[in-house]
Backbone as numpy.savetxt, mean C-alpha at the origin, in Angstrom:
# Nx Ny Nz CAx CAy CAz Cx Cy Cz
12.93 -5.88 15.70 11.82 -5.02 15.87 11.21 -5.06 14.43
9.74 -5.23 14.32 9.02 -5.25 13.09 8.79 -3.97 12.66
8.29 -3.74 11.35 7.91 -2.41 10.81 6.99 -1.80 11.72
5.99 -2.47 12.02 4.92 -2.00 12.95 5.33 -1.50 14.21
6.32 -2.29 14.93 6.74 -1.91 16.07 7.73 -0.66 16.10
8.40 -0.59 14.97 9.31 0.72 14.81 8.26 1.92 14.72
7.19 1.66 13.96 6.37 2.78 13.77 5.67 3.19 14.99
5.20 2.13 15.73 4.47 2.34 17.02 5.46 3.06 18.09
6.68 2.77 18.06 7.56 3.32 19.10 7.81 4.72 19.11
7.48 5.34 18.06 7.73 6.83 17.73 6.46 7.53 17.93
5.28 6.90 18.17 4.14 7.55 18.11 3.45 7.44 19.48
2.56 8.50 19.98 1.86 8.34 21.19 0.29 8.22 20.85
-0.38 7.39 21.44 -1.69 7.12 21.26 -2.54 8.05 22.11
-3.83 8.26 21.72 -4.75 9.06 22.45 -5.45 8.35 23.64
-6.27 9.20 24.35 -6.91 8.46 25.44 -8.07 7.37 25.09
-8.43 6.56 25.88 -9.50 5.57 25.59 -10.82 6.17 25.83
-11.77 5.88 24.81 -13.08 6.22 24.96 -14.09 5.06 24.66
-15.30 5.15 24.77 -16.23 4.23 24.42 -17.18 4.60 23.34
-17.28 3.62 22.30 -18.04 3.92 21.14 -19.45 3.21 21.28
-20.59 3.98 20.87 -21.86 3.31 20.90 -22.12 2.52 19.67
-21.79 3.15 18.58 -21.89 2.49 17.22 -20.65 1.84 16.82
-20.74 0.83 15.92 -19.60 -0.01 15.36 -18.88 0.99 14.43
-17.56 0.90 14.52 -16.68 1.63 13.69 -16.19 0.74 12.47
-16.42 1.08 11.27 -16.00 0.36 10.09 -14.47 0.67 9.85
-13.65 -0.33 9.75 -12.18 -0.02 9.55 -11.75 -1.23 8.67
-10.43 -1.26 8.54 -9.74 -2.19 7.55 -8.42 -2.76 8.35
-8.36 -4.02 8.14 -7.22 -4.64 8.96 -6.51 -5.61 7.93
-5.14 -5.73 8.07 -4.28 -6.51 7.33 -3.84 -7.60 8.31
-3.48 -8.73 7.58 -2.99 -9.87 8.12 -1.79 -10.62 7.31
-1.17 -11.59 7.84 -0.29 -12.39 7.04 -0.92 -13.36 6.36
-0.34 -14.19 5.53 -0.92 -15.17 4.64 -1.73 -16.27 5.34
-1.54 -16.30 6.64 -2.41 -17.42 7.53 -3.44 -16.69 8.07
-3.76 -15.46 7.85 -4.94 -14.72 8.56 -4.52 -14.44 9.92
-3.25 -14.30 10.24 -2.91 -13.99 11.61 -2.15 -12.58 11.71
-2.41 -11.98 12.87 -1.78 -10.63 13.25 -1.02 -10.97 14.48
0.23 -10.70 14.39 1.17 -10.80 15.68 0.80 -12.14 16.45
0.70 -13.13 15.59 0.51 -14.44 16.08 -0.90 -14.89 16.52
-1.86 -13.94 16.48 -3.30 -14.13 16.78 -3.94 -14.55 15.61
-4.76 -15.72 15.79 -5.44 -16.35 14.51 -6.78 -15.70 14.41
-7.12 -15.12 13.23 -8.46 -14.50 12.99 -9.17 -15.37 12.00
-10.67 -15.35 11.89 -11.34 -16.04 10.95 -12.52 -15.17 10.45
-12.81 -15.18 9.22 -13.86 -14.33 8.66 -15.15 -14.70 9.26
-15.97 -13.61 9.64 -17.35 -13.94 10.26 -17.37 -14.08 11.82
-16.04 -14.01 12.43 -16.02 -14.17 13.89 -15.80 -12.89 14.64
-16.40 -12.81 15.93 -16.04 -11.69 16.62 -15.14 -12.13 17.85
-14.22 -11.11 18.14 -13.35 -11.41 19.23 -13.36 -10.17 20.35
-13.19 -10.64 21.56 -13.29 -9.68 22.64 -12.00 -9.64 23.25
-11.44 -8.45 23.65 -10.25 -8.19 24.45 -10.58 -8.09 25.79
-9.90 -8.81 26.75 -10.16 -8.60 28.14 -9.07 -7.90 28.84
-9.34 -6.60 29.22 -8.26 -5.78 29.71 -8.32 -4.36 29.10
-7.40 -3.56 29.59 -7.22 -2.11 29.05 -7.07 -2.24 27.48
-7.54 -1.04 26.94 -7.35 -0.85 25.46 -6.65 0.44 25.28
-5.56 0.35 24.63 -4.58 1.39 24.38 -4.02 1.16 22.98
-4.10 2.27 22.03 -3.54 2.06 20.88 -2.01 1.82 20.85
-1.55 0.95 19.94 -0.13 0.46 19.94 0.33 -0.47 21.09
-0.53 -0.67 21.94 -0.20 -1.50 23.22 -1.10 -2.68 23.34
-2.35 -2.40 23.35 -3.37 -3.55 23.75 -4.73 -3.31 23.01
-5.28 -4.37 22.82 -6.68 -4.39 22.06 -6.53 -4.88 20.70
-7.58 -4.76 19.96 -7.49 -5.25 18.59 -7.46 -4.13 17.68
-6.47 -4.05 16.76 -6.11 -2.75 16.03 -6.54 -2.93 14.52
-7.10 -1.78 13.95 -7.37 -1.70 12.63 -7.36 -0.18 12.20
-7.45 0.05 10.95 -7.33 1.50 10.47 -8.58 1.96 9.62
-9.23 3.09 10.03 -10.26 3.59 9.19 -9.82 3.91 7.75
-8.80 4.47 7.62 -8.19 4.79 6.37 -7.54 3.49 5.63
-8.05 3.01 4.64 -7.46 1.66 4.28 -6.00 1.72 3.74
-5.57 2.94 3.36 -4.05 3.15 2.96 -3.15 3.10 4.20
-3.77 3.33 5.33 -2.85 3.33 6.57 -2.44 1.88 6.91
-3.16 0.94 6.56 -2.77 -0.43 6.84 -1.46 -0.68 6.28
-0.87 -0.07 5.22 0.39 -0.24 4.61 1.51 0.25 5.45
1.21 0.98 6.54 2.06 1.49 7.55 2.50 0.32 8.30
1.77 -0.72 8.53 2.01 -1.86 9.41 2.33 -3.09 8.61
1.77 -3.39 7.54 1.76 -4.57 6.82 2.23 -4.35 5.30
2.81 -5.23 4.69 3.27 -5.19 3.30 1.95 -5.18 2.36
2.33 -4.86 1.02 1.21 -4.72 0.02 0.62 -6.11 -0.06
1.39 -7.20 -0.15 0.86 -8.51 -0.50 0.25 -9.33 0.75
-0.37 -8.49 1.69 -0.97 -9.18 2.88 -2.37 -9.58 2.44
-3.05 -10.11 3.39 -4.55 -10.45 3.28 -5.16 -9.25 4.04
-6.43 -9.00 3.47 -7.05 -7.73 3.98 -8.51 -8.11 4.38
-9.06 -7.41 5.22 -10.57 -7.60 5.64 -11.01 -6.22 6.15
-12.42 -6.22 5.82 -13.12 -5.04 6.32 -13.64 -5.60 7.82
-13.54 -4.78 8.89 -13.93 -5.13 10.28 -14.72 -4.05 10.83
-15.30 -4.48 11.97 -16.18 -3.57 12.77 -15.52 -3.56 14.13
-15.34 -2.30 14.62 -14.70 -2.16 15.92 -15.83 -1.84 16.98
-15.78 -2.10 18.19 -16.64 -1.75 19.13 -16.12 -1.70 20.58
-17.04 -1.44 21.52 -16.56 -1.35 23.02 -15.65 -0.14 23.25
-14.70 -0.29 24.26 -13.65 0.74 24.35 -12.80 0.88 23.14
-12.35 2.10 22.82 -11.52 2.32 21.79 -10.51 3.35 22.01
-9.44 3.24 21.51 -8.26 4.16 21.60 -7.68 4.43 20.21
-7.77 5.79 19.95 -7.26 6.20 18.68 -5.87 6.73 18.65
-5.19 6.36 17.56 -3.82 6.78 17.44 -3.74 8.22 17.02
-2.67 8.93 17.48 -2.48 10.44 17.22 -2.08 10.77 15.84
-1.37 9.79 15.28 -0.73 10.22 13.98 -1.34 9.65 12.72
-2.26 8.59 12.83 -2.99 8.19 11.68 -4.32 7.74 12.07
-5.01 6.77 11.23 -6.30 6.44 11.59 -6.39 5.15 12.37
-5.27 4.66 12.79 -5.30 3.40 13.57 -6.16 3.51 14.84
-6.90 2.42 15.14 -7.68 2.36 16.39 -7.48 1.07 17.02
-7.31 1.06 18.30 -7.40 -0.19 19.14 -8.89 -0.15 19.71
-9.23 -1.52 19.80 -10.71 -1.65 20.29 -10.72 -2.84 21.11
-11.89 -2.96 22.01 -12.06 -4.13 22.87 -12.66 -5.25 22.10
-13.34 -4.85 21.04 -14.16 -5.84 20.20 -13.91 -5.67 18.79
-13.82 -6.71 18.04 -13.52 -6.78 16.59 -14.25 -7.80 15.90
-15.05 -7.55 14.77 -15.75 -8.46 14.09 -15.05 -8.50 12.64
-14.63 -9.60 12.22 -13.96 -9.67 10.78 -15.19 -9.94 9.81
-15.62 -8.80 9.20 -16.87 -8.89 8.48 -16.61 -9.49 7.09
-15.63 -9.24 6.32 -15.37 -9.89 5.02 -13.90 -9.75 4.59
-13.38 -10.83 3.97 -12.10 -10.69 3.49 -12.23 -9.88 1.95
-11.26 -9.09 1.80 -11.26 -8.29 0.43 -9.91 -8.37 -0.06
-9.77 -8.04 -1.32 -8.43 -8.13 -2.12 -7.90 -6.76 -2.32
-6.59 -6.77 -2.81 -5.97 -5.47 -3.00 -6.74 -4.41 -3.83
-7.43 -4.85 -4.92 -8.09 -3.70 -5.59 -9.23 -2.98 -4.82
-9.76 -3.79 -3.83 -10.79 -3.02 -3.08 -10.12 -2.20 -2.15
-8.95 -2.59 -1.63 -8.34 -1.67 -0.60 -7.98 -0.37 -1.34
-7.49 -0.51 -2.61 -7.18 0.67 -3.49 -8.44 1.64 -3.84
-9.47 0.98 -4.16 -10.64 1.79 -4.46 -11.23 2.44 -3.25
-11.30 1.54 -2.11 -11.80 2.19 -0.76 -10.89 3.28 -0.37
-9.60 3.23 -0.52 -8.68 4.11 -0.16 -8.94 5.56 -0.94
-9.04 5.23 -2.24 -9.36 6.48 -3.03 -10.62 7.27 -2.43
-11.57 6.42 -2.18 -13.01 7.00 -1.78 -12.90 7.55 -0.39
-12.00 7.07 0.45 -11.74 7.45 1.80 -11.14 8.87 1.67
-9.99 8.99 0.91 -9.34 10.25 0.66 -10.16 11.37 -0.04
-10.90 10.88 -0.85 -11.90 11.92 -1.41 -12.82 12.60 -0.43
-13.32 11.66 0.37 -14.22 12.10 1.38 -13.54 12.98 2.49
-12.36 12.49 2.81 -11.71 13.15 3.80 -11.14 14.49 3.36
-10.88 14.67 2.15 -10.10 15.92 1.54 -11.25 16.97 1.20
-12.46 16.40 0.72 -13.36 17.35 0.19 -13.75 18.51 1.02
-13.94 18.13 2.36 -14.40 19.24 3.18 -13.38 20.16 3.76
-12.03 19.59 3.66 -10.77 20.40 4.16 -10.44 21.29 3.07
-10.66 20.95 1.81 -10.21 21.89 0.76 -11.19 21.86 -0.55
-11.57 22.99 -0.95 -12.54 22.94 -2.00 -12.06 22.09 -3.11
-13.00 21.58 -3.77 -12.74 20.71 -4.93 -12.41 21.62 -6.23
-11.21 21.81 -6.39 -10.67 22.67 -7.54 -9.85 22.06 -8.46
-9.84 22.27 -9.74 -9.13 21.51 -10.76 -7.55 21.73 -10.72
-7.13 22.85 -9.99 -5.77 23.15 -9.76 -5.60 23.50 -8.29
-4.60 22.98 -7.63 -4.36 23.32 -6.21 -2.99 23.10 -5.89
-2.40 23.80 -4.91 -1.18 23.65 -4.44 -1.19 23.81 -2.95
-0.37 23.02 -2.09 -0.31 23.41 -0.69 1.09 23.02 -0.20
1.53 23.66 0.72 2.96 23.59 1.29 2.96 23.28 2.69
1.81 23.30 3.56 1.86 23.04 4.93 1.71 21.56 5.28
2.18 21.31 6.46 2.17 19.96 7.07 0.71 19.44 7.00
0.62 18.19 6.62 -0.80 17.68 6.70 -1.85 18.22 5.83
-1.40 18.72 4.67 -2.24 19.44 3.84 -3.19 18.22 3.14
-4.49 18.66 2.75 -5.40 17.77 2.25 -6.06 18.52 0.94
-5.86 17.87 -0.27 -6.33 18.37 -1.52 -7.12 17.34 -2.20
-8.25 17.83 -2.75 -9.06 16.70 -3.57 -9.64 17.51 -4.85
-9.82 16.86 -5.92 -10.32 17.25 -7.12 -11.26 16.07 -7.85
-12.28 16.55 -8.37 -13.24 15.57 -9.04 -13.28 15.81 -10.57
-12.70 16.90 -11.12 -12.87 17.21 -12.48 -11.75 16.42 -13.23
-11.82 16.22 -14.58 -10.79 15.66 -15.36 -9.75 16.62 -15.56
-8.48 16.03 -15.66 -7.26 16.83 -15.93 -6.85 17.75 -14.80
-7.24 17.19 -13.58 -6.95 18.23 -12.33 -5.43 17.92 -12.07
-4.97 18.94 -11.40 -3.61 18.98 -10.99 -3.50 19.40 -9.54
-2.82 18.50 -8.66 -2.71 18.72 -7.24 -1.32 18.63 -6.84
-0.81 19.39 -6.08 0.66 19.35 -5.70 0.71 19.76 -4.13
1.56 18.99 -3.37 1.76 19.32 -2.01 3.20 19.08 -1.73
3.82 19.98 -0.97 5.16 19.89 -0.44 5.31 19.52 1.05
4.27 19.66 1.76 4.36 19.42 3.20 4.43 17.86 3.52
4.89 17.52 4.73 4.81 16.09 5.18 3.45 15.74 5.55
3.08 14.47 5.41 1.98 13.91 5.71 0.75 14.38 4.97
0.87 14.86 3.70 -0.12 15.44 2.92 -0.98 14.25 2.42
-2.26 14.67 2.03 -3.24 13.75 1.34 -3.74 14.30 0.16
-3.58 13.66 -1.02 -4.20 14.24 -2.31 -5.09 13.11 -2.92
-6.26 13.53 -3.30 -7.09 12.58 -3.98 -7.71 13.23 -5.19
-7.94 12.38 -6.31 -8.54 12.84 -7.53 -9.39 11.85 -8.07
-10.68 12.10 -8.64 -11.39 11.06 -9.14 -11.70 11.32 -10.73
-11.24 12.46 -11.15 -11.30 12.69 -12.77 -10.33 11.97 -13.52
-10.45 11.81 -14.80 -9.56 11.29 -15.70 -8.43 12.15 -15.91
-7.23 11.70 -16.17 -6.11 12.22 -16.56 -5.52 13.30 -15.40
-5.85 12.99 -14.21 -5.38 13.80 -13.21 -3.95 13.77 -12.92
-3.24 14.76 -12.27 -2.01 14.64 -11.93 -1.77 15.09 -10.43
-1.04 14.16 -9.70 -0.87 14.39 -8.33 0.52 14.33 -7.85
0.99 15.21 -7.23 2.38 15.29 -6.91 2.69 15.64 -5.43
3.48 14.97 -4.61 3.86 15.21 -3.30 5.38 15.06 -2.99
6.04 15.96 -2.28 7.49 15.91 -1.97 7.60 15.60 -0.48
6.60 15.75 0.30 6.88 15.49 1.82 6.73 14.01 2.17
7.46 13.60 3.23 7.36 12.31 3.69 5.96 11.77 4.22
5.74 10.75 4.08 4.50 10.01 4.47 3.16 10.42 3.95
3.34 10.88 2.70 2.21 11.43 1.98 1.44 10.31 1.45
0.05 10.59 1.13 -0.78 9.61 0.61 -1.46 10.25 -0.69
-1.35 9.50 -1.89 -1.96 10.06 -3.09 -2.76 8.90 -3.69
-4.04 9.30 -4.02 -4.99 8.28 -4.51 -5.72 8.88 -5.72
-5.94 8.09 -6.85 -6.64 8.53 -7.91 -7.50 7.39 -8.54
-8.67 7.70 -8.91 -9.54 6.73 -9.46 -9.83 6.84 -10.97
-9.46 8.04 -11.54 -9.79 8.26 -12.96 -8.75 7.44 -13.85
-9.12 7.33 -15.15 -8.28 6.85 -16.12 -7.05 7.66 -16.41
-6.00 7.04 -16.73 -4.66 7.71 -17.12 -4.24 8.72 -16.13
-4.37 8.42 -14.79 -3.96 9.33 -13.81 -2.41 9.14 -13.65
-1.85 10.28 -13.11 -0.36 10.26 -12.93 -0.13 10.66 -11.54
0.77 9.95 -10.72 0.91 10.13 -9.28 2.53 10.12 -9.08
2.99 11.01 -8.40 4.37 10.96 -8.15 4.81 11.60 -6.80
5.50 10.89 -6.17 5.94 11.28 -4.73 7.48 10.99 -4.41
8.07 11.91 -3.84 9.53 12.01 -3.51 9.81 11.71 -2.10
8.87 11.70 -1.19 9.15 11.65 0.18 9.23 10.26 0.75
9.98 10.09 1.78 10.07 8.85 2.43 8.56 8.30 3.00
8.47 6.94 2.62 7.29 6.20 3.16 6.00 6.82 2.53
6.00 7.11 1.20 4.80 7.72 0.71 3.92 6.35 0.08
2.64 6.72 0.07 1.78 5.70 -0.40 0.90 6.27 -1.46
0.99 5.46 -2.64 0.32 5.92 -3.82 -0.62 4.72 -4.35
-1.92 5.04 -4.59 -2.81 4.08 -5.07 -3.63 4.68 -6.25
-3.90 3.72 -7.28 -4.69 4.18 -8.31 -5.57 3.12 -8.92
-6.80 3.19 -9.07 -7.69 2.45 -9.58 -8.07 2.31 -10.85
-7.76 3.37 -11.68 -8.19 3.64 -13.06 -7.08 3.04 -13.93
-7.55 2.57 -15.18 -6.63 2.13 -16.16 -5.66 2.97 -16.73
-4.48 2.48 -17.10 -3.47 3.14 -17.75 -2.91 4.33 -16.76
-2.93 4.04 -15.52 -2.28 4.97 -14.55 -0.74 4.84 -14.39
-0.22 5.88 -14.12 1.29 5.95 -13.86 1.60 6.35 -12.52
2.31 5.60 -11.77 2.76 5.80 -10.43 4.25 5.92 -10.27
4.82 6.88 -9.71 6.27 6.85 -9.56 6.59 7.40 -8.20
7.68 6.77 -7.52 8.00 7.29 -6.25 9.61 7.08 -6.06
10.19 8.13 -5.62 11.77 8.11 -5.29 12.15 7.96 -3.90
11.09 8.17 -3.01 11.57 7.96 -1.43 11.74 6.57 -1.06
12.61 6.33 -0.04 12.65 5.05 0.44 11.38 4.49 1.10
11.21 3.19 1.02 10.09 2.58 1.81 8.69 3.03 1.24
8.64 3.39 -0.01 7.46 3.79 -0.61 6.56 2.52 -1.04
5.26 2.83 -1.08 4.36 1.75 -1.40 3.40 2.28 -2.65
3.46 1.53 -3.88 2.73 1.87 -4.96 1.71 0.72 -5.27
0.48 0.93 -5.50 -0.44 0.02 -5.79 -1.44 0.32 -6.88
-1.77 -0.41 -7.84 -2.69 -0.08 -8.90 -3.38 -1.30 -9.34
-4.77 -0.94 -9.54 -5.67 -2.20 -9.92 -6.22 -1.97 -11.39
-5.92 -0.89 -11.95 -6.33 -0.80 -13.28 -5.41 -1.56 -14.38
-6.02 -1.87 -15.54 -5.17 -2.56 -16.47 -4.17 -1.56 -17.12
-3.10 -2.20 -17.55 -2.09 -1.26 -18.29 -1.35 -0.34 -17.41
-1.51 -0.46 -16.12 -0.73 0.52 -15.22 0.72 0.27 -15.32
1.46 1.42 -14.92 2.91 1.55 -14.97 3.42 2.00 -13.50
4.23 1.30 -12.75 4.64 1.63 -11.51 6.17 1.59 -11.40
6.72 2.76 -10.92 8.28 2.75 -10.84 8.70 3.32 -9.55
9.61 2.78 -9.04 10.15 3.20 -7.73 11.60 3.00 -7.66
12.26 4.28 -7.20 13.92 4.16 -7.05 14.37 4.13 -5.62
13.50 4.23 -4.83 13.91 4.20 -3.31 14.12 2.84 -2.77
14.99 2.64 -1.72 15.37 1.33 -1.04 14.03 0.97 -0.40
13.81 -0.40 -0.43 12.82 -1.15 0.23 11.47 -0.80 -0.24
11.35 -0.34 -1.46 10.01 0.02 -1.88 9.10 -1.20 -2.24
7.85 -1.08 -2.17 6.92 -2.09 -2.52 5.86 -1.76 -3.64
5.83 -2.52 -4.61 4.92 -2.16 -5.84 4.08 -3.36 -6.12
2.79 -3.08 -6.22 1.78 -4.15 -6.53 0.83 -3.70 -7.49
0.44 -4.68 -8.40 -0.52 -4.20 -9.52 -1.41 -5.56 -9.76
-2.69 -5.38 -9.88 -3.55 -6.49 -10.22 -4.23 -6.35 -11.59
-3.95 -5.39 -12.35 -4.51 -5.25 -13.61 -3.74 -5.95 -14.76
-4.39 -6.15 -15.71 -3.92 -6.87 -16.92 -2.78 -6.03 -17.60
-1.72 -6.74 -17.95 -0.70 -5.83 -18.73 -0.08 -4.80 -18.00
0.04 -4.78 -16.71 0.77 -3.87 -15.92 2.33 -4.07 -16.07
3.02 -2.98 -15.81 4.49 -3.01 -15.81 5.07 -2.39 -14.49
5.91 -3.07 -13.87 6.49 -2.54 -12.60 8.01 -2.61 -12.78
8.55 -1.41 -12.30 10.03 -1.26 -12.32 10.52 -0.84 -11.07
11.61 -1.27 -10.49 12.34 -0.71 -9.18 13.75 -0.74 -9.47
14.46 0.24 -8.91 15.79 0.37 -8.96 16.52 0.41 -7.58
15.74 0.46 -6.47 16.15 0.52 -5.20 16.52 -0.93 -4.63
17.52 -1.05 -3.85 17.82 -2.42 -3.27 16.61 -2.82 -2.44
16.56 -4.26 -2.33 15.41 -4.87 -1.48 14.00 -4.44 -1.91
13.75 -4.15 -3.04 12.42 -3.82 -3.35 11.56 -5.21 -3.59
10.30 -4.91 -3.59 9.38 -6.06 -3.65 8.30 -5.74 -4.72
8.21 -6.61 -5.75 7.21 -6.36 -6.82 6.36 -7.51 -7.07
5.07 -7.12 -7.08 4.07 -8.17 -7.31 2.90 -7.75 -8.25
2.93 -8.44 -9.50 1.79 -8.22 -10.47 1.07 -9.39 -10.62
-0.28 -9.39 -10.20 -1.04 -10.65 -10.31 -1.90 -10.63 -11.44
-2.13 -9.58 -12.30 -2.68 -9.62 -13.54 -1.94 -10.27 -14.71
-2.67 -10.90 -15.74 -2.11 -11.54 -16.72 -1.14 -10.65 -17.62
0.09 -11.23 -18.07 0.88 -10.62 -19.05 1.44 -9.48 -18.55
1.85 -9.47 -17.28 2.52 -8.22 -16.60 4.09 -8.62 -16.67
4.79 -7.41 -16.52 6.23 -7.52 -16.48 6.80 -6.73 -15.22
7.70 -7.51 -14.29 8.28 -6.95 -13.27 9.81 -6.82 -13.55
10.42 -5.75 -13.28 11.86 -5.51 -13.53 12.52 -4.97 -12.19
13.53 -5.49 -11.79 14.23 -4.82 -10.57 15.70 -4.80 -10.96
16.14 -3.54 -10.83 17.56 -3.22 -11.38 18.57 -3.33 -10.17
18.02 -3.54 -9.07 19.03 -3.50 -7.89 19.10 -4.93 -7.06
20.05 -4.96 -6.37 20.13 -6.40 -5.65 19.15 -6.63 -4.62
18.98 -7.87 -4.26 18.12 -8.29 -3.04 16.70 -8.08 -3.39
16.09 -7.87 -4.54 14.79 -7.75 -4.77 14.11 -9.07 -4.99
12.69 -9.05 -4.86 11.88 -10.17 -5.08 10.71 -9.78 -6.02
10.21 -10.65 -6.65 9.07 -10.24 -7.65 8.24 -11.52 -7.94
6.90 -11.28 -8.27 6.04 -12.39 -8.54 5.16 -11.74 -9.76
4.67 -12.56 -10.51 3.86 -12.08 -11.66 2.73 -13.19 -12.00
1.69 -12.77 -12.59 0.44 -13.63 -12.86 0.83 -14.48 -14.23
-0.28 -15.18 -14.59 -0.14 -15.91 -15.73 0.40 -15.09 -16.86
1.43 -15.60 -17.63 1.86 -14.97 -18.99 2.82 -13.87 -18.65
3.20 -13.79 -17.27 4.04 -12.62 -17.03 5.54 -13.01 -17.22
6.28 -11.87 -17.01 7.86 -11.94 -17.06 8.42 -11.32 -15.97
9.58 -11.76 -15.36 10.22 -11.23 -14.30 11.84 -11.11 -14.57
12.36 -9.93 -14.30 13.68 -9.76 -14.57 14.30 -9.16 -13.24
15.33 -9.90 -12.86 16.01 -9.54 -11.34 17.48 -9.41 -11.56
18.13 -8.41 -10.88 19.62 -8.22 -11.09 20.19 -8.96 -9.84
21.39 -9.53 -10.33 22.24 -10.23 -9.44 23.69 -9.88 -9.60
24.66 -10.32 -8.79 26.05 -10.12 -8.99 26.82 -11.55 -8.97
27.47 -11.72 -9.95 28.23 -13.00 -10.00 29.59 -13.05 -9.29
29.91 -11.92 -8.64 31.21 -11.58 -8.10 32.18 -10.68 -8.90
31.80 -10.71 -10.18 32.63 -9.72 -11.13 31.83 -8.67 -11.68
30.61 -8.88 -11.87 29.85 -7.87 -12.45 28.38 -8.11 -12.14
27.56 -6.99 -12.44 26.13 -7.19 -12.42 25.50 -7.89 -13.49
24.64 -8.72 -13.38 23.81 -9.27 -14.49 22.37 -9.35 -14.21
21.60 -9.65 -15.30 20.24 -9.87 -15.17 19.75 -11.23 -15.47
18.81 -11.73 -14.61 18.26 -12.94 -14.93 16.74 -12.82 -15.22
16.25 -13.52 -16.27 14.86 -13.33 -16.58 14.12 -14.69 -16.54
12.96 -14.65 -16.04 12.09 -15.75 -15.90 10.69 -15.59 -16.42
9.97 -16.57 -16.97 8.82 -16.42 -17.69 7.82 -17.38 -16.82
6.67 -16.86 -16.52 5.67 -17.63 -15.79 5.15 -18.64 -16.53
5.09 -19.99 -16.11 4.66 -21.11 -16.95 5.88 -21.78 -17.65
6.96 -21.25 -17.53 8.17 -22.05 -18.06 9.31 -22.35 -16.89
10.00 -23.54 -17.11 10.92 -23.92 -16.25 10.53 -23.80 -14.81
9.35 -24.11 -14.49 8.90 -24.33 -13.15 8.49 -23.09 -12.54
8.54 -21.89 -13.18 8.08 -20.62 -12.53 6.53 -20.63 -12.58
5.98 -20.38 -11.18 4.73 -20.50 -10.92 4.07 -19.03 -10.81
2.79 -18.85 -11.27 2.17 -17.65 -11.13 1.89 -17.22 -9.63
2.06 -15.99 -9.44 1.76 -15.40 -8.14 2.53 -15.95 -6.98
3.80 -16.33 -7.20 4.72 -16.88 -6.17 5.96 -15.88 -6.16
6.31 -15.46 -4.99 7.57 -14.52 -4.92 8.76 -15.35 -5.37
9.68 -14.72 -5.99 10.98 -15.34 -6.47 12.12 -14.35 -6.20
13.30 -14.87 -5.97 14.45 -14.17 -5.88 15.55 -14.86 -6.83
16.59 -14.14 -6.96 17.69 -14.78 -7.91 18.93 -15.08 -6.98
19.60 -16.18 -7.24 20.74 -16.48 -6.54 21.96 -15.79 -7.10
23.11 -15.83 -6.54 24.36 -15.35 -7.05 24.76 -16.09 -8.36
24.26 -17.32 -8.56 24.40 -18.13 -9.84 23.37 -17.78 -10.95
22.46 -16.77 -10.62 21.54 -16.32 -11.60 20.32 -17.34 -11.82
19.98 -18.20 -10.76 18.93 -19.01 -10.73 17.77 -18.53 -9.87
16.53 -18.66 -10.44 15.40 -18.32 -9.71 15.00 -19.28 -8.68
14.65 -18.86 -7.41 14.38 -19.76 -6.32 13.13 -19.06 -5.69
12.30 -19.91 -5.03 11.31 -19.07 -4.35 11.80 -18.43 -3.09
11.20 -17.19 -2.89 11.61 -16.49 -1.78 11.00 -16.91 -0.55
11.80 -16.92 0.53 11.22 -17.34 1.76 10.72 -16.14 2.57
9.66 -16.16 3.29 9.05 -15.25 4.13 8.64 -14.01 3.24
């Protein structure tokens, strides 16, 4: 069962309605621009013949850009889409199933991050006054701040925190929380399972300790750290640093001169030009660390690598 199928199996969709105006949404694909074996192409419109039901039938996409990470990994391909015709909305997030989908434009991870920040800011600003300091403990809390040096904290599950000012601090302890910041030097921290952290400003710092967390930053000089199992870290800015200590973590840094370090077994990593990768392995007697440099010894930029029990870097499959 895939991650998407596991997620869908525990959620119940809402009833089907018909939309008059197109709905802007975001969709993720594998590297072949496919979703569950269906081939998509930018600029094309596709029609579903039959009932439309979220998690079961129809074409699916998410209004909240960060929600796509519940179904696809960070290193997916992304597109802005328009949904129309009969639609069925998911009860637990912004996923929508529709009878018609148009693949409007392919976008990269930095735009997913910036659009995610904007979406959460818009979503939260009406639910909670824009205050420089705020705390919330209830389920599904929404907090937003636009001033510099703001501080937001939430302990309830499924919370959403967004800040656009410089030097903001966001912290969440509930599972499935979403934190987004667009200002310079922001700090985001989450301890709950399956949290999503996104920052678009330079010199941001993101840290997550819960399993299956996803951290993404597009600003230069960002620092990302995760300690939970099966975490995903991605950075596109120059000089970013990514570190993971949980088993089976996945690190990707596409900016130049980035560093990726994984301290636990079973992790994969990729780095852009001038980057360095350090992965942990066991030779049967002790843990060791293998280091590779992009551009040396056949290590290619922006390609996933794992390390063998002999300490050799090989391309990761799948």
